[in-house]
PDB file of C-alpha atoms in Angstrom:
ATOM      1  CA  UNK A   1       0.000   0.000   0.000  1.00 78.00           C
ATOM      2  CA  UNK A   2       1.343   3.409  -0.930  1.00 87.00           C
ATOM      3  CA  UNK A   3       1.977   6.033   1.745  1.00 93.00           C
ATOM      4  CA  UNK A   4      -0.533   8.466   0.214  1.00 95.00           C
ATOM      5  CA  UNK A   5      -3.840   7.942  -1.560  1.00 95.00           C
ATOM      6  CA  UNK A   6      -4.068   7.465  -5.299  1.00 94.00           C
ATOM      7  CA  UNK A   7      -5.450  10.466  -7.177  1.00 95.00           C
ATOM      8  CA  UNK A   8      -8.100  10.220  -9.869  1.00 95.00           C
ATOM      9  CA  UNK A   9      -5.621  11.544 -12.450  1.00 95.00           C
ATOM     10  CA  UNK A  10      -3.302   9.023 -14.105  1.00 95.00           C
ATOM     11  CA  UNK A  11      -3.472   5.592 -15.683  1.00 93.00           C
ATOM     12  CA  UNK A  12      -0.954   3.670 -13.556  1.00 92.00           C
ATOM     13  CA  UNK A  13      -0.337   3.545  -9.803  1.00 92.00           C
ATOM     14  CA  UNK A  14       2.809   5.660 -10.319  1.00 93.00           C
ATOM     15  CA  UNK A  15       0.906   8.261 -12.337  1.00 95.00           C
ATOM     16  CA  UNK A  16      -1.859   8.359  -9.755  1.00 95.00           C
ATOM     17  CA  UNK A  17       0.650   9.225  -7.054  1.00 95.00           C
ATOM     18  CA  UNK A  18       1.853  12.109  -9.244  1.00 95.00           C
ATOM     19  CA  UNK A  19      -1.749  12.827 -10.202  1.00 96.00           C
ATOM     20  CA  UNK A  20      -2.393  14.874  -7.091  1.00 97.00           C
ATOM     21  CA  UNK A  21      -0.631  17.591  -9.076  1.00 96.00           C
ATOM     22  CA  UNK A  22      -2.186  17.438 -12.545  1.00 96.00           C
ATOM     23  CA  UNK A  23       0.238  19.914 -14.149  1.00 97.00           C
ATOM     24  CA  UNK A  24       3.272  18.001 -12.862  1.00 97.00           C
ATOM     25  CA  UNK A  25       1.741  14.706 -14.009  1.00 97.00           C
ATOM     26  CA  UNK A  26       1.163  16.063 -17.521  1.00 97.00           C
ATOM     27  CA  UNK A  27       4.670  17.472 -17.881  1.00 97.00           C
ATOM     28  CA  UNK A  28       6.300  14.412 -16.285  1.00 97.00           C
ATOM     29  CA  UNK A  29       4.396  12.114 -18.641  1.00 96.00           C
ATOM     30  CA  UNK A  30       5.346  14.276 -21.603  1.00 97.00           C
ATOM     31  CA  UNK A  31       9.037  14.073 -20.666  1.00 96.00           C
ATOM     32  CA  UNK A  32       8.716  10.315 -20.162  1.00 95.00           C
ATOM     33  CA  UNK A  33       7.205   9.932 -23.639  1.00 96.00           C
ATOM     34  CA  UNK A  34       9.983  12.047 -25.139  1.00 96.00           C
ATOM     35  CA  UNK A  35      12.734  10.026 -23.464  1.00 95.00           C
ATOM     36  CA  UNK A  36      11.305   6.581 -24.158  1.00 94.00           C
ATOM     37  CA  UNK A  37      10.165   7.286 -27.727  1.00 95.00           C
ATOM     38  CA  UNK A  38      13.685   8.295 -28.744  1.00 96.00           C
ATOM     39  CA  UNK A  39      15.332   5.869 -31.143  1.00 97.00           C
ATOM     40  CA  UNK A  40      18.853   6.739 -30.005  1.00 97.00           C
ATOM     41  CA  UNK A  41      19.137   3.611 -27.862  1.00 97.00           C
ATOM     42  CA  UNK A  42      17.741   0.121 -28.217  1.00 95.00           C
ATOM     43  CA  UNK A  43      14.849  -1.037 -26.076  1.00 93.00           C
ATOM     44  CA  UNK A  44      17.249  -3.603 -24.572  1.00 94.00           C
ATOM     45  CA  UNK A  45      19.712  -0.909 -23.476  1.00 96.00           C
ATOM     46  CA  UNK A  46      16.942   1.186 -21.893  1.00 96.00           C
ATOM     47  CA  UNK A  47      15.498  -1.844 -20.101  1.00 95.00           C
ATOM     48  CA  UNK A  48      18.863  -2.971 -18.726  1.00 96.00           C
ATOM     49  CA  UNK A  49      19.517   0.561 -17.451  1.00 97.00           C
ATOM     50  CA  UNK A  50      16.046   0.621 -15.843  1.00 96.00           C
ATOM     51  CA  UNK A  51      16.575  -2.764 -14.175  1.00 96.00           C
ATOM     52  CA  UNK A  52      19.982  -1.797 -12.809  1.00 96.00           C
ATOM     53  CA  UNK A  53      18.638   1.460 -11.433  1.00 96.00           C
ATOM     54  CA  UNK A  54      15.577  -0.242  -9.897  1.00 95.00           C
ATOM     55  CA  UNK A  55      17.795  -2.340  -7.652  1.00 94.00           C
ATOM     56  CA  UNK A  56      20.144   0.528  -6.834  1.00 93.00           C
ATOM     57  CA  UNK A  57      17.280   2.920  -6.076  1.00 92.00           C
ATOM     58  CA  UNK A  58      15.270   0.418  -4.024  1.00 90.00           C
ATOM     59  CA  UNK A  59      12.047   0.729  -6.003  1.00 90.00           C
ATOM     60  CA  UNK A  60      10.007  -2.390  -5.197  1.00 90.00           C
ATOM     61  CA  UNK A  61       7.496  -1.577  -7.940  1.00 89.00           C
ATOM     62  CA  UNK A  62      10.278  -1.456 -10.561  1.00 91.00           C
ATOM     63  CA  UNK A  63      12.253  -4.400  -9.180  1.00 91.00           C
ATOM     64  CA  UNK A  64       9.198  -6.609  -9.661  1.00 92.00           C
ATOM     65  CA  UNK A  65       9.526  -6.105 -13.416  1.00 91.00           C
ATOM     66  CA  UNK A  66      12.819  -8.008 -13.505  1.00 90.00           C
ATOM     67  CA  UNK A  67      16.376  -8.186 -12.235  1.00 92.00           C
ATOM     68  CA  UNK A  68      19.355  -6.950 -14.237  1.00 91.00           C
ATOM     69  CA  UNK A  69      20.626  -9.462 -16.778  1.00 91.00           C
ATOM     70  CA  UNK A  70      23.762 -11.345 -15.876  1.00 90.00           C
ATOM     71  CA  UNK A  71      25.123 -11.642 -19.427  1.00 89.00           C
ATOM     72  CA  UNK A  72      24.884  -8.440 -21.434  1.00 91.00           C
ATOM     73  CA  UNK A  73      26.452  -8.915 -24.826  1.00 88.00           C
ATOM     74  CA  UNK A  74      26.579  -5.470 -26.452  1.00 93.00           C
ATOM     75  CA  UNK A  75      29.369  -3.071 -25.500  1.00 95.00           C
ATOM     76  CA  UNK A  76      27.102  -0.012 -25.594  1.00 97.00           C
ATOM     77  CA  UNK A  77      24.588  -1.692 -23.278  1.00 96.00           C
ATOM     78  CA  UNK A  78      27.389  -2.809 -20.946  1.00 96.00           C
ATOM     79  CA  UNK A  79      28.748   0.749 -20.786  1.00 97.00           C
ATOM     80  CA  UNK A  80      25.276   2.233 -20.266  1.00 97.00           C
ATOM     81  CA  UNK A  81      24.541  -0.186 -17.425  1.00 96.00           C
ATOM     82  CA  UNK A  82      27.916   0.602 -15.855  1.00 95.00           C
ATOM     83  CA  UNK A  83      27.167   4.340 -16.082  1.00 96.00           C
ATOM     84  CA  UNK A  84      23.768   3.751 -14.460  1.00 96.00           C
ATOM     85  CA  UNK A  85      25.334   1.675 -11.713  1.00 95.00           C
ATOM     86  CA  UNK A  86      28.081   4.149 -10.839  1.00 94.00           C
ATOM     87  CA  UNK A  87      25.752   7.152 -11.086  1.00 93.00           C
ATOM     88  CA  UNK A  88      23.699   5.809  -8.189  1.00 90.00           C
ATOM     89  CA  UNK A  89      26.604   4.496  -6.162  1.00 86.00           C
ATOM     90  CA  UNK A  90      29.117   7.314  -6.227  1.00 85.00           C
ATOM     91  CA  UNK A  91      27.451  10.274  -7.964  1.00 77.00           C
ATOM     92  CA  UNK A  92      30.556  10.879 -10.069  1.00 83.00           C
ATOM     93  CA  UNK A  93      31.884   9.519 -13.343  1.00 88.00           C
ATOM     94  CA  UNK A  94      35.671   9.541 -13.412  1.00 86.00           C
ATOM     95  CA  UNK A  95      37.746  10.561 -16.422  1.00 91.00           C
ATOM     96  CA  UNK A  96      38.620   6.990 -17.411  1.00 92.00           C
ATOM     97  CA  UNK A  97      34.942   6.029 -17.280  1.00 92.00           C
ATOM     98  CA  UNK A  98      34.021   9.044 -19.424  1.00 92.00           C
ATOM     99  CA  UNK A  99      36.762   8.086 -21.859  1.00 95.00           C
ATOM    100  CA  UNK A 100      35.179   4.657 -22.248  1.00 95.00           C
ATOM    101  CA  UNK A 101      31.778   6.262 -22.839  1.00 97.00           C
ATOM    102  CA  UNK A 102      33.268   8.632 -25.426  1.00 97.00           C
ATOM    103  CA  UNK A 103      34.737   5.714 -27.357  1.00 97.00           C
ATOM    104  CA  UNK A 104      31.286   4.155 -27.790  1.00 97.00           C
ATOM    105  CA  UNK A 105      28.912   7.142 -27.740  1.00 98.00           C
ATOM    106  CA  UNK A 106      28.781  10.634 -29.224  1.00 98.00           C
ATOM    107  CA  UNK A 107      28.472  13.639 -26.915  1.00 97.00           C
ATOM    108  CA  UNK A 108      24.796  13.869 -27.847  1.00 98.00           C
ATOM    109  CA  UNK A 109      24.275  10.211 -26.941  1.00 98.00           C
ATOM    110  CA  UNK A 110      26.099  10.630 -23.622  1.00 98.00           C
ATOM    111  CA  UNK A 111      23.876  13.597 -22.802  1.00 97.00           C
ATOM    112  CA  UNK A 112      20.754  11.582 -23.636  1.00 98.00           C
ATOM    113  CA  UNK A 113      21.997   8.523 -21.736  1.00 98.00           C
ATOM    114  CA  UNK A 114      22.639  10.547 -18.587  1.00 97.00           C
ATOM    115  CA  UNK A 115      19.242  12.260 -18.947  1.00 97.00           C
ATOM    116  CA  UNK A 116      17.661   8.789 -19.212  1.00 98.00           C
ATOM    117  CA  UNK A 117      19.518   7.634 -16.098  1.00 97.00           C
ATOM    118  CA  UNK A 118      18.532  10.733 -14.113  1.00 96.00           C
ATOM    119  CA  UNK A 119      14.882  10.563 -15.205  1.00 97.00           C
ATOM    120  CA  UNK A 120      14.528   6.886 -14.327  1.00 97.00           C
ATOM    121  CA  UNK A 121      16.258   7.532 -10.994  1.00 95.00           C
ATOM    122  CA  UNK A 122      13.805  10.348 -10.206  1.00 96.00           C
ATOM    123  CA  UNK A 123      10.837   8.100 -11.062  1.00 95.00           C
ATOM    124  CA  UNK A 124      12.130   5.226  -8.979  1.00 95.00           C
ATOM    125  CA  UNK A 125      13.044   7.324  -5.978  1.00 93.00           C
ATOM    126  CA  UNK A 126       9.633   8.983  -6.070  1.00 95.00           C
ATOM    127  CA  UNK A 127       7.991   5.541  -6.087  1.00 93.00           C
ATOM    128  CA  UNK A 128      10.264   4.239  -3.335  1.00 92.00           C
ATOM    129  CA  UNK A 129       9.700   7.300  -1.128  1.00 93.00           C
ATOM    130  CA  UNK A 130       5.923   6.879  -1.427  1.00 94.00           C
ATOM    131  CA  UNK A 131       6.037   3.139  -0.791  1.00 92.00           C
ATOM    132  CA  UNK A 132       4.820   2.114  -4.249  1.00 92.00           C
ATOM    133  CA  UNK A 133       4.768  -1.682  -4.274  1.00 89.00           C
ATOM    134  CA  UNK A 134       4.218  -4.217  -7.049  1.00 87.00           C
ATOM    135  CA  UNK A 135       0.876  -5.138  -5.497  1.00 74.00           C
ATOM    136  CA  UNK A 136      -0.450  -1.560  -5.543  1.00 60.00           C
ATOM    137  CA  UNK A 137      -3.660  -1.540  -7.544  1.00 60.00           C
ATOM    138  CA  UNK A 138      -5.656   1.438  -8.728  1.00 49.00           C
TER     139      UNK A 138
END
């Protein structure tokens, strides 16, 4: 059970927690659509980043959707998952880690990847702070 009531606004339990503030919900959902509709990264890369962050951010709702994969084959996905992991553990990406990112991604892609990581982290921390659980039903 979530720590606050679900609002009437929103289609999912997460959205209904944001739905107490309709303007924030609309803008948040718009940003989410923008980020996830981008074709810059594969669906696999985005999902592996989300799974890694779910466990690091302690979001029960998101963890229920699956654990991080143990064998990630693609270099770009491996680097993205590593960036997600270190961003939540130490809040700093060192020069050698940035060098590795720059070998596989353009500056534009790095910017988008870090925006993806920060957005997912914000979503998951919001859910975790409000006690959003996999069993929460609207």
